[in-house]
Coordinates of C-alpha atoms in Angstrom, one line a residue:
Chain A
X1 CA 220.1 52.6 -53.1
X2 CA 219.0 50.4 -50.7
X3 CA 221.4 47.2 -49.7
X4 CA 221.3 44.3 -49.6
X5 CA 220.4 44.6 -53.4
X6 CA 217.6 42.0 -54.5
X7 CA 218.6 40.5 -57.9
X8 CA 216.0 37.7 -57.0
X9 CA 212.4 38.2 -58.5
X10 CA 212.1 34.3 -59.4
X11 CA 212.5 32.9 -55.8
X12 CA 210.1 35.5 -54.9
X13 CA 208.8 39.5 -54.8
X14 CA 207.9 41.7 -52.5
X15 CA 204.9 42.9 -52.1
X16 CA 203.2 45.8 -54.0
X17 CA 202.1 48.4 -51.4
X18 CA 199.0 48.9 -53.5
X19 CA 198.5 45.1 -53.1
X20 CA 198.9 45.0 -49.4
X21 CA 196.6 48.3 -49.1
X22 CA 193.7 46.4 -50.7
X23 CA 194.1 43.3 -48.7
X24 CA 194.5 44.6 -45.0
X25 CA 190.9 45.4 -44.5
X26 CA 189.9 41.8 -44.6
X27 CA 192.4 40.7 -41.8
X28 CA 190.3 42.6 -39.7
X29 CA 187.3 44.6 -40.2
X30 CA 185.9 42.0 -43.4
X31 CA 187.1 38.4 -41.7
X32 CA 184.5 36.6 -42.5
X33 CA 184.6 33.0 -43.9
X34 CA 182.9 33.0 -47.1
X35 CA 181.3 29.8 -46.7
X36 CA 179.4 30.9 -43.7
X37 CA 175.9 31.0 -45.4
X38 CA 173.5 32.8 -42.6
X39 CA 175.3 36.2 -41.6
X40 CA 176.8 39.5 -43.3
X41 CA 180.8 38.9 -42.3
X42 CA 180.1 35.8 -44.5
X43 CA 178.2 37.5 -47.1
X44 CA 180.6 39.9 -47.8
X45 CA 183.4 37.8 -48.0
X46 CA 181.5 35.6 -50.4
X47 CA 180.9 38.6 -53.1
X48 CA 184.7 40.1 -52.5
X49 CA 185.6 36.1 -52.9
X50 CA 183.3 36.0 -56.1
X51 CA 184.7 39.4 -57.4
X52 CA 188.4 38.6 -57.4
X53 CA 187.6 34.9 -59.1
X54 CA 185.9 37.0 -61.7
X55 CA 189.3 39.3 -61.9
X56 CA 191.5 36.7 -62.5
X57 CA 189.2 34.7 -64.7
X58 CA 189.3 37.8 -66.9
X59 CA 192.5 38.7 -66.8
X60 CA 193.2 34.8 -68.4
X61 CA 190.5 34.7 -70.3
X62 CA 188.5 32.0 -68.4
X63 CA 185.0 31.7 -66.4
X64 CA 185.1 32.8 -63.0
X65 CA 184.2 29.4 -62.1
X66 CA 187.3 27.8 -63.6
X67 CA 189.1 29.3 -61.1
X68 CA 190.4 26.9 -57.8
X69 CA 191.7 28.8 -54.9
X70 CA 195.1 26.7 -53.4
X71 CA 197.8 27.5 -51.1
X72 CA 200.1 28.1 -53.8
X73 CA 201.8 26.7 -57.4
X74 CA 203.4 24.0 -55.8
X75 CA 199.6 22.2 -54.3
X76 CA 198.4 23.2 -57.5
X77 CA 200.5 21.6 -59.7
X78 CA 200.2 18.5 -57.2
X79 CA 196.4 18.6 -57.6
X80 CA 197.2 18.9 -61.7
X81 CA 199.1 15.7 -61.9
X82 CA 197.6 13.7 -59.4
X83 CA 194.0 14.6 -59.4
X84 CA 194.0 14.3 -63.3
X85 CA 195.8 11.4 -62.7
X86 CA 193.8 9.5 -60.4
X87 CA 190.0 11.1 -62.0
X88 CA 191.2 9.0 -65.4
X89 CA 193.4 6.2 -64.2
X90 CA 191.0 4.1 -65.9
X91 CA 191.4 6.3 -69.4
X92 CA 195.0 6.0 -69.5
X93 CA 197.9 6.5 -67.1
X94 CA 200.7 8.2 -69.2
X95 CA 201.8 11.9 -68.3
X96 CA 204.1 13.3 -70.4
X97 CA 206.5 16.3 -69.0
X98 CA 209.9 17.4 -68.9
X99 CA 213.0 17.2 -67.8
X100 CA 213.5 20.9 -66.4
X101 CA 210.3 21.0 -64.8
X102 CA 210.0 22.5 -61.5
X103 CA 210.1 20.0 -58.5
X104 CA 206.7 20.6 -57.8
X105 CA 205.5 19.0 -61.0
X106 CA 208.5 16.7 -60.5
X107 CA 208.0 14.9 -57.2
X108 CA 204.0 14.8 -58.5
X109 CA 205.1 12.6 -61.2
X110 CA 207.0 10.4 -59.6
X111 CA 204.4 10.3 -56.5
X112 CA 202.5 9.0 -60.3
X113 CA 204.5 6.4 -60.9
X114 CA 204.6 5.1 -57.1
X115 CA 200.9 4.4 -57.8
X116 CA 201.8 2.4 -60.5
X117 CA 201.5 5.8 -63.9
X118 CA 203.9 5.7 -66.4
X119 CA 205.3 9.3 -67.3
X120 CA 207.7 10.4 -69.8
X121 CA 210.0 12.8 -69.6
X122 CA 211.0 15.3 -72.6
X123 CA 214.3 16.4 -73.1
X124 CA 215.3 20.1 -73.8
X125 CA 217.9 21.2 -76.7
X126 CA 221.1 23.1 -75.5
X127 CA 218.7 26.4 -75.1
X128 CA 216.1 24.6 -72.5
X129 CA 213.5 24.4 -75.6
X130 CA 211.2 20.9 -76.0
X131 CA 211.3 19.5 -79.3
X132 CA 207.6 19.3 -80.7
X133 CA 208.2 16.6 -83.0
X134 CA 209.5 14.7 -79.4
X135 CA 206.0 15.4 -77.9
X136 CA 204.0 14.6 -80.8
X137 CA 205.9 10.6 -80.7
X138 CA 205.6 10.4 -77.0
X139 CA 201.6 10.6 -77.3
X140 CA 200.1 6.9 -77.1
X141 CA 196.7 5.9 -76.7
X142 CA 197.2 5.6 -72.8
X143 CA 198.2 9.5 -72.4
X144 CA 196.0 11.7 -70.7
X145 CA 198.0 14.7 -69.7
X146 CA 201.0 16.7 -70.9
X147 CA 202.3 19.1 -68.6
X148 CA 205.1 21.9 -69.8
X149 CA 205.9 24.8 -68.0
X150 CA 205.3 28.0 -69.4
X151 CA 208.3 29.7 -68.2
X152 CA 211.6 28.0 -66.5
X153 CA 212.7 29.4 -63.3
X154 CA 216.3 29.2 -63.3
X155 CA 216.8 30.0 -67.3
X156 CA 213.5 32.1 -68.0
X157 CA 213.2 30.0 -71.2
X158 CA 209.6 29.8 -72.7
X159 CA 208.3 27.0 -74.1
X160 CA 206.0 27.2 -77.7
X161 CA 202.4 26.9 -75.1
X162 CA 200.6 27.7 -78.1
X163 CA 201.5 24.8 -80.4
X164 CA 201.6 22.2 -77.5
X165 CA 198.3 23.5 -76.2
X166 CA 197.3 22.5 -80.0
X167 CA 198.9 19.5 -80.1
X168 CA 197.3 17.8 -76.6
X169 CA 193.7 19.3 -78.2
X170 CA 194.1 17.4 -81.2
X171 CA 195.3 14.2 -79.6
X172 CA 192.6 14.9 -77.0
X173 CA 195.0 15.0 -74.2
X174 CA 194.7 17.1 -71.2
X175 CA 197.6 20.0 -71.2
X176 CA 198.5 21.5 -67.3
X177 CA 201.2 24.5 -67.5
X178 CA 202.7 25.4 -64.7
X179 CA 202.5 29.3 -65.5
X180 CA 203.9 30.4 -62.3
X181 CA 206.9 32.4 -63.3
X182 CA 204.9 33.2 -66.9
X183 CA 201.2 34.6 -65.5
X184 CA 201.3 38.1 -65.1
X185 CA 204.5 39.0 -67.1
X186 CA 203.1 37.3 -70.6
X187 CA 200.0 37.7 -72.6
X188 CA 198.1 34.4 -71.5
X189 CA 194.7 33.1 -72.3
X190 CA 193.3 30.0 -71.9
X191 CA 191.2 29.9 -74.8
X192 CA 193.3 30.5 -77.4
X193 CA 196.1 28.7 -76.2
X194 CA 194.2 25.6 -75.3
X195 CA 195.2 25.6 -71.7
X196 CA 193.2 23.0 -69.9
X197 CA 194.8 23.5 -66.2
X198 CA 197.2 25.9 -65.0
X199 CA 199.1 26.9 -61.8
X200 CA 199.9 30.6 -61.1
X201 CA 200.8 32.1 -57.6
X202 CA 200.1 35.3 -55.9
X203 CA 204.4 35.8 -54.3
X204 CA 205.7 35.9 -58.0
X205 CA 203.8 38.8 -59.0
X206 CA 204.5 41.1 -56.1
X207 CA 201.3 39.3 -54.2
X208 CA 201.2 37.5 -51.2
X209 CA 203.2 34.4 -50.1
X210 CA 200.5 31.3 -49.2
X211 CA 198.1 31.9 -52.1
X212 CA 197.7 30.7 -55.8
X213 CA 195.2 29.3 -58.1
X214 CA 194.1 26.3 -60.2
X215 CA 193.2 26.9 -63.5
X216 CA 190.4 23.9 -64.1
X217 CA 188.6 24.1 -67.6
X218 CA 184.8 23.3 -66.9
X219 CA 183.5 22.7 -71.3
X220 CA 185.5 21.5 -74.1
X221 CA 186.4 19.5 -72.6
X222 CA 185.5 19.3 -68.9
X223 CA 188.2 18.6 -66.6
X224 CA 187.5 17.0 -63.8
X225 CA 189.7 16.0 -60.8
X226 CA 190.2 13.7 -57.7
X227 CA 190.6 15.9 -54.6
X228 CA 194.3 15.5 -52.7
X229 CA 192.6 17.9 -49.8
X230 CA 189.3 16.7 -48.2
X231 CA 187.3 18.4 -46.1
X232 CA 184.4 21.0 -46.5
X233 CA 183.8 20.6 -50.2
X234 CA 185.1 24.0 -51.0
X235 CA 185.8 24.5 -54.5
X236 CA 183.7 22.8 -56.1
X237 CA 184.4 19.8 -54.1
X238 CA 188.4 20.1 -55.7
X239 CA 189.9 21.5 -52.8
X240 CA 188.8 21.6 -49.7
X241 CA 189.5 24.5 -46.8
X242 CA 188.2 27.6 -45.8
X243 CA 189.1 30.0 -48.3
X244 CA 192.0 32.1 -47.6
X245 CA 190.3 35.5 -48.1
X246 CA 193.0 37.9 -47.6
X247 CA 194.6 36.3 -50.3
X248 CA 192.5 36.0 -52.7
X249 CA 192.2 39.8 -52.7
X250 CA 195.9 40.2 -52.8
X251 CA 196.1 37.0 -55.5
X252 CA 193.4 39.2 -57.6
X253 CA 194.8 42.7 -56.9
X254 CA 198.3 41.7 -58.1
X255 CA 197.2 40.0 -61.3
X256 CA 195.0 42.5 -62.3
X257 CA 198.0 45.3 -61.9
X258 CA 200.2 43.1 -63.1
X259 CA 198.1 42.5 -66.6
X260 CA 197.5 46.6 -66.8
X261 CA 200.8 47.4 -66.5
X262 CA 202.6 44.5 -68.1
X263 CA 203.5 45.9 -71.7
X264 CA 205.6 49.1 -70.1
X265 CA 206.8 46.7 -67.5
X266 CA 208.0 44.1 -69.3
X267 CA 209.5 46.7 -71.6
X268 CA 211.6 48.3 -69.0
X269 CA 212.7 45.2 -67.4
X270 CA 213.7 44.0 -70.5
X271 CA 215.9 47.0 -71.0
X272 CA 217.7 46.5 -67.5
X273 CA 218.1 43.0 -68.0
X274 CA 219.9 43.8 -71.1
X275 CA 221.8 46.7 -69.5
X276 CA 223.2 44.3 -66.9
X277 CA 224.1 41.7 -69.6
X278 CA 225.8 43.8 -71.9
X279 CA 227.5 45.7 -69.0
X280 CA 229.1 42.1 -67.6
X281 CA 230.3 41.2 -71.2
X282 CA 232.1 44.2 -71.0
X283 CA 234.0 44.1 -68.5
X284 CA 234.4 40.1 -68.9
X285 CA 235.6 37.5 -70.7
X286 CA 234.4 33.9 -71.2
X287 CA 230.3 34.5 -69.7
X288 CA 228.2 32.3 -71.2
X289 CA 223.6 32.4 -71.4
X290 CA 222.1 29.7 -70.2
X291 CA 218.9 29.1 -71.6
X292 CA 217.0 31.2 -74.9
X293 CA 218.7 34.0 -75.9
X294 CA 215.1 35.0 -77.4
X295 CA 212.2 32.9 -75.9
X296 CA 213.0 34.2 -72.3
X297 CA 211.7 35.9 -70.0
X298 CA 212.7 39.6 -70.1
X299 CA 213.5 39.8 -66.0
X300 CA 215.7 36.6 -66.1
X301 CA 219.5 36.8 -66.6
X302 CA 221.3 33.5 -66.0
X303 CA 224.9 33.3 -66.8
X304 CA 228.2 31.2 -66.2
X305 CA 231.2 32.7 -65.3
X306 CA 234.0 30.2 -66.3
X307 CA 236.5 29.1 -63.8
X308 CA 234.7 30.6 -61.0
X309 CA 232.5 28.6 -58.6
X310 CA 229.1 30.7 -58.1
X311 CA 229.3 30.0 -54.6
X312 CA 231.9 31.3 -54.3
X313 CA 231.2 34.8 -56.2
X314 CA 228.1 35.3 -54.1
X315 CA 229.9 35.1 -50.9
X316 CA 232.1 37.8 -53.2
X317 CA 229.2 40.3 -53.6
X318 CA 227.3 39.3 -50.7
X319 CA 225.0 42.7 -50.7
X320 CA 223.5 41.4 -54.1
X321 CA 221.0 39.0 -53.7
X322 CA 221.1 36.0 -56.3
X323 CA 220.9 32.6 -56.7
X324 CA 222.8 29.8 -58.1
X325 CA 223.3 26.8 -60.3
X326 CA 226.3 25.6 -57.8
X327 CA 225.9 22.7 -56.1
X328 CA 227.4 23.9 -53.2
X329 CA 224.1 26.2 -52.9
X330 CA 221.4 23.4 -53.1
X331 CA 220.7 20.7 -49.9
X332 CA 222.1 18.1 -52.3
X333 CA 225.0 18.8 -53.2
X334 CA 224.5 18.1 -57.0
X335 CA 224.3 21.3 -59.9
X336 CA 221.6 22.4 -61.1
X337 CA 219.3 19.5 -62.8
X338 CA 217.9 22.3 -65.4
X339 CA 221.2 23.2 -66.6
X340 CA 222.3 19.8 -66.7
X341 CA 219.4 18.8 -68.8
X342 CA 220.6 21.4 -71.3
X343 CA 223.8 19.8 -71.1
X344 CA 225.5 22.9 -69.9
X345 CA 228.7 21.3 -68.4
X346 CA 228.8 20.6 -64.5
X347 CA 231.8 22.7 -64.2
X348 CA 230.0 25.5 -66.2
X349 CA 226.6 24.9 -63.9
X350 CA 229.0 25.2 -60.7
X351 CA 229.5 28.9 -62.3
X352 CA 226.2 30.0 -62.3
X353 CA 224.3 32.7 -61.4
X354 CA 220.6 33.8 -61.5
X355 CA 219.7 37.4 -62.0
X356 CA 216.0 37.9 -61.8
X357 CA 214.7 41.8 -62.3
X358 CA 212.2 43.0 -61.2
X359 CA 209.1 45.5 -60.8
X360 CA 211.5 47.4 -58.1
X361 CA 214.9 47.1 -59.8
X362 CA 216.6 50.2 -60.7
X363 CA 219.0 51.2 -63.5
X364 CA 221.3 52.3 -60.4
X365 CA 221.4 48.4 -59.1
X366 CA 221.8 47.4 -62.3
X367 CA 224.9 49.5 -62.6
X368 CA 226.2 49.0 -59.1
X369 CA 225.4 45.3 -59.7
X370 CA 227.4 45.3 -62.9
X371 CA 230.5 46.8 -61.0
X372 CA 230.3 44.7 -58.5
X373 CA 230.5 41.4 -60.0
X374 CA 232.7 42.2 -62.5
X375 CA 235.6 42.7 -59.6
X376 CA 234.7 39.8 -57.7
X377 CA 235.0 37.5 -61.0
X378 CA 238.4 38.8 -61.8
X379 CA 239.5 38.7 -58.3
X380 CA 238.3 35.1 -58.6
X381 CA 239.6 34.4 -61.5
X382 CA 243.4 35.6 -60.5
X383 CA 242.7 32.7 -57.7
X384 CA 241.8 30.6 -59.6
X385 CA 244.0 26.9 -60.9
X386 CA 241.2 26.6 -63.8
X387 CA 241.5 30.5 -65.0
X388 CA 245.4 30.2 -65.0
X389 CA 245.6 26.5 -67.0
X390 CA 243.3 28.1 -69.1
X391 CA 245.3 30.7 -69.8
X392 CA 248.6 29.0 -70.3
X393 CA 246.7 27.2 -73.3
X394 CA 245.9 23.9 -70.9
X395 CA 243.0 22.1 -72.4
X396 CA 240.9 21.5 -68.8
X397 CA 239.2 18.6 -70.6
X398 CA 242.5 17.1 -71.4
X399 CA 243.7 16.8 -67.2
X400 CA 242.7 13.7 -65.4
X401 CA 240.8 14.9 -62.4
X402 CA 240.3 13.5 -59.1
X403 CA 236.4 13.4 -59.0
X404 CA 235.6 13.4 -55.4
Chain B
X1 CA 224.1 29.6 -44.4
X2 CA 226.2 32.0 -42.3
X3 CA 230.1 31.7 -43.1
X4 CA 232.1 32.2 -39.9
X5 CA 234.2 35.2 -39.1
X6 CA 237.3 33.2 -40.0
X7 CA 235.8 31.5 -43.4
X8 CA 235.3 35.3 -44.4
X9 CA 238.7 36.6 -43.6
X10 CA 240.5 34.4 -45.4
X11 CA 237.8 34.8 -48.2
X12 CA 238.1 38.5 -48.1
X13 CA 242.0 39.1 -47.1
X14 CA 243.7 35.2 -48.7
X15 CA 246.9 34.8 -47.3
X16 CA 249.4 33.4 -50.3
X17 CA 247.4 33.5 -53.4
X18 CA 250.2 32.7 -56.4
X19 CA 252.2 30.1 -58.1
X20 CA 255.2 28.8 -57.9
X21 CA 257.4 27.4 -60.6
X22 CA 256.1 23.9 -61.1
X23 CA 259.5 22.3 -63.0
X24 CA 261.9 23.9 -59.7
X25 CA 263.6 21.4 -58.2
X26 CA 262.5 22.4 -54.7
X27 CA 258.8 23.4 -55.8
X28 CA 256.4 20.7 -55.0
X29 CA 252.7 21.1 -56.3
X30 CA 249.3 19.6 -56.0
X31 CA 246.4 19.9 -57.8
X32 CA 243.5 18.2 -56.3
X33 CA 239.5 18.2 -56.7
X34 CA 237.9 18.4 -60.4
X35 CA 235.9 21.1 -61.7
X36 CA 232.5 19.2 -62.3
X37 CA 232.6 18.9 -58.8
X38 CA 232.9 22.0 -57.9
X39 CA 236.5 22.5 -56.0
X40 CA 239.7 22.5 -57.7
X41 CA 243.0 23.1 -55.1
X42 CA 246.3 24.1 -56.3
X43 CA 248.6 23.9 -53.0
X44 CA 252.5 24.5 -53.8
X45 CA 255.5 24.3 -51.5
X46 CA 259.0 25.3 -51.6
X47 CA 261.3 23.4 -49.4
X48 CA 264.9 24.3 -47.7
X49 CA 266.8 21.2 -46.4
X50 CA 263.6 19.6 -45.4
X51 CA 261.8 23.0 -44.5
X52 CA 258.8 24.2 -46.0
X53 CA 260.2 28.3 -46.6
X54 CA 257.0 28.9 -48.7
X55 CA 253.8 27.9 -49.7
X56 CA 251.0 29.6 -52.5
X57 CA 247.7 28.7 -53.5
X58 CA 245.0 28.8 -55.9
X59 CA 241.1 28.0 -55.5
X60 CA 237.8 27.3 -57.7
X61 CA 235.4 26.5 -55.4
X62 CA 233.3 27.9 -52.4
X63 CA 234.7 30.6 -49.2
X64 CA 235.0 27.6 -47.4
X65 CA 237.4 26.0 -50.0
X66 CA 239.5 29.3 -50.4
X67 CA 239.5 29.6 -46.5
X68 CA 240.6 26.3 -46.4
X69 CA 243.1 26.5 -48.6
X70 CA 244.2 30.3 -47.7
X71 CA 244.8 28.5 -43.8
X72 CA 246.7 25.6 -44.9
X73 CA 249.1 27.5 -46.2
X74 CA 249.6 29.3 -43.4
X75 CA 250.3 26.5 -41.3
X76 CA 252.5 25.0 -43.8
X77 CA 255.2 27.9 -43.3
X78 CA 258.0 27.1 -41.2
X79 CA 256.8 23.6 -40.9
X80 CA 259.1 20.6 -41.8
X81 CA 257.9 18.1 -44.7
X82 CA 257.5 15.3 -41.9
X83 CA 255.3 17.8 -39.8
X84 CA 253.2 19.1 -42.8
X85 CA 252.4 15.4 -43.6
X86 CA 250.9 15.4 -39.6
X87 CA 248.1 18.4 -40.8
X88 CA 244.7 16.9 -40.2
X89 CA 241.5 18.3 -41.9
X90 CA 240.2 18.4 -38.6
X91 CA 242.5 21.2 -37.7
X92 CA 241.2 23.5 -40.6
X93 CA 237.2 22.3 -39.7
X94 CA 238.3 23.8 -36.2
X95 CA 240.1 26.9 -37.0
X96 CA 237.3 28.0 -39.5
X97 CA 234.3 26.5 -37.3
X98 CA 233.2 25.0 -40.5
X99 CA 230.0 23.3 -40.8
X100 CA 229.3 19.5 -41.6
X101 CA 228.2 20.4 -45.1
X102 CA 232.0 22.1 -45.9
X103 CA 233.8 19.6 -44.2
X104 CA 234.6 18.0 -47.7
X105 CA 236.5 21.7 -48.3
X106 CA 239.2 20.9 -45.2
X107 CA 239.9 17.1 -46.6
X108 CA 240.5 18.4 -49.2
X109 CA 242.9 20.7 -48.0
X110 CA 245.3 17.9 -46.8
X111 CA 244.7 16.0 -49.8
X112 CA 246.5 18.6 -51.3
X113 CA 249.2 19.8 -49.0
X114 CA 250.0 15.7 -48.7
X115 CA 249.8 15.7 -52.5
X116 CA 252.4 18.5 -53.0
X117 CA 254.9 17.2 -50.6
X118 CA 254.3 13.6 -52.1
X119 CA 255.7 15.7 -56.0
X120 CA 258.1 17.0 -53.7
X121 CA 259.4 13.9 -52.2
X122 CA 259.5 12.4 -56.1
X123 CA 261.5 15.2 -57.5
X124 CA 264.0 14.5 -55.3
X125 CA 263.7 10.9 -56.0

């Protein structure tokens, strides 16, 4: 087993060897810019440009020209919200979204309403899900996008794409998903889901960091957007700068390996994450899910261990990799804004950890991982003032704290 | 962020982790901090003709909070009530080399050491 032990796979991956393999040759030998129009280097890194397009539009069902090469999910979901935003200010200037978005579709919005957009935002039941009925009444005449992540990245919930893509068709209302944490590890296609735009990045699915795509639907209907990059014209005019070759092979060669192999993948992870769940319950007490205990994604574990600060636990078994819900992790110093929208309790979101599985997890980090936190949470626990009230039959809601 | 080799010490190795018995007559406890933020300190002391003979603690919150805590009462031993009440936060920051984001870990630390001697001092009336 190697150490520190990466628990993870939602902040990022690392890299498939077979990925990196296919992209080194164009570092150096094929460096061409594939807008140069008058020589071979560019030539050649036109078609390999035009070949991985055709790769990823396949491998979500859309036309290789749908496809807009970005720096990653967060410009893409930036060039979602605003470029839609400002193409059809004069349609309508409503985006609807939700609360647990990631901050990238977040800050867009409220960027929106700087420049004057209105923008609702949906809330999610106690298991991270939108309410469809609460969509369907936030639609007005002035709407023109919806935007709903596929998958969350702190709970792994995933949302019903399906039935919202058919509800923003038949209100004739744009629908964006940011798929980032959902492309490559679940069946997706544009077509039959009635995706109109949609972010995906190359780091989430064992790809390269710096590269991701734009999902643009070109006929029924068209989309069309304001640029936010300006420049050369690249991309058909939507995003400007020379193409990030390199990328765009790895970006291609991790999505295509990632839609072969994503039934026995999935499968496997699946297990593990269950393994690890059922392994912690064991050996503890009072753990609770945040998010779906179905519609999630199979890598993504996210628990609270009560009367424990998550912190404080990973400084406890510091050669795991995870993340937290705690406050204490973030720049900000609040909880996590996903769990709170969920309502999970601030003292319960100060507990939290994130477990993400991955391609490269074994059942022997799973195991070791298990052991691991279970004795840090009880030797936690026996320090902690909220474990022992709690034990003495205390009510914690009933003691009148010194918020500070 | 990188804990310090102190912050990790007293994380690994906590000096005093217990209770006391609250209703003693020469136990004084504080509890201070709230869960929804994050940091819950119990800090207990039990005095001997004005002496502080022994102190325990128990944390919820971050290494820095059970350092903190862990250190205080370490420096609490041995110490008189009058002296205790003299601990500064910015003794603990210094001890532990903590950063300005875990400063809020040390006041918290004297709020609790002054808020056990303060239940002292009114048991005794």
């Amino acid at each position: 087993m190697k150490f520190p032990v990466y628990m993870d796979n939602h902040a990022t991956t690392p890299m498939d060897p077979r990925v990196l393999e296919k992209m080194l040759p164009y570092f150096t030998e094929r460096f061409g810019n594939a807008a140069s129009r008058n020589h071979k280097f560019g030539w050649e890194a036109e078609a390999t440009v035009d070949h991985c397009r055709e790769v990823i539009a396949q491998s979500i069902g859309a036309d290789p020209s749908e496809i807009i090469f970005t720096s990653g999910a967060t410009e893409s979901d930036n060039l979602a919200v605003l470029g839609t935003g400002r193409m059809y200010s004069k349609k309508g200037n409503h985006i609807i979204t939700v609360q647990t978005e990631h901050k990238a579709i977040l800050d867009s919005c409220a960027a929106w309403e700087r420049e004057g957009g209105k923008v609702t935002y949906l809330p999610v039941d106690s298991q991270g899900m939108i309410d469809l009925d609460d969509l369907r009444k936030a639609i007005t005449s002035e709407t023109l996008l919806i935007s709903v992540m596929m998958v969350n990245n702190e709970i792994g919930v995933i949302q019903p794409i399906r039935e919202i893509g058919a509800i923003a068709r038949a209100h004739d209302v744009f629908f964006h998903t940011d798929a980032t944490q959902g492309v490559g590890k679940l069946p997706v296609n544009v077509q039959d889901m009635n995706i109109d735009l949609m972010s995906f990045t190359a780091h989430k699915i064992y790809g390269p960091k710096g590269i991701g795509a734009l999902y643009v639907r070109k006929r029924k209907p068209r989309v069309r957007l304001t640029p936010i990059l300006f420049g050369g014209g690249h991309e058909r005019g939507m995003r400007s700068g020379t193409l990030n070759v390199p990328g765009i092979v790895g970006l291609a060669e991790a999505l295509r390996l990632s839609v072969t192999e994503m039934e026995s993948e999935q499968a496997r992870i699946g297990q593990l994450r269950d393994r690890l769940e059922q392994g912690l319950r064991a050996q503890l007490d009072e753990i609770y899910l945040n998010g779906h205990p179905q519609h999630r994604l199979p890598g993504n574990l996210n628990l609270s261990f009560a009367y424990v600060e998550g912190e404080g636990l990973m400084m406890g078994i510091n050669d795991i990799a995870v993340s937290s819900g705690s406050a204490c992790t973030s720049a900000s110093l609040e909880p996590s804004y996903v769990l709170r929208a969920l309502g999970v309790g601030d003292e319960l979101a100060h507990s939290s950890l994130r477990f993400g599985l991955g391609r490269f997890t074994t059942e022997e980090e799973v195991d070791y991982t298990i052991q691991r936190v279970s004795e840090a949470v009880k030797k936690l626990r026996d320090m902690s003032p909220l474990y022992e009230m709690a034990k003495e039959g205390i009510d914690l809601k009933s003691i009148n704290w010194t918020a500070h | 962020m990188a804990y310090s080799d102190r912050v990790i010490d007293h994380y690994n190795n906590p000096r005093n982790v217990g209770s006391l018995d609250k209703n003693a007559e020469d136990v004084g406890t504080g509890i201070v901090g709230a869960p929804e933020c994050g940091d819950v300190m119990k800090l207990q002391i039990r005095v001997e003709e004005d002496r502080i003979v022994d102190a325990k603690f128990k944390t919820f919150g971050c290494g820095s909070a059970i350092a903190s805590s862990s250190l205080a009462t370490e420096m609490l031993k041995g110490k008189t009530l009058d002296e205790a009440f003299q601990i500064k936060n910015s003794q603990l920051v210094d001890e532990l080399s903590l950063p300005p984001v875990k400063i809020h870990c040390s006041v918290l630390a004297e709020d609790a050491i002054k808020a056990a001697i303060t239940d002292f001092r009114k048991k005794k009336g």
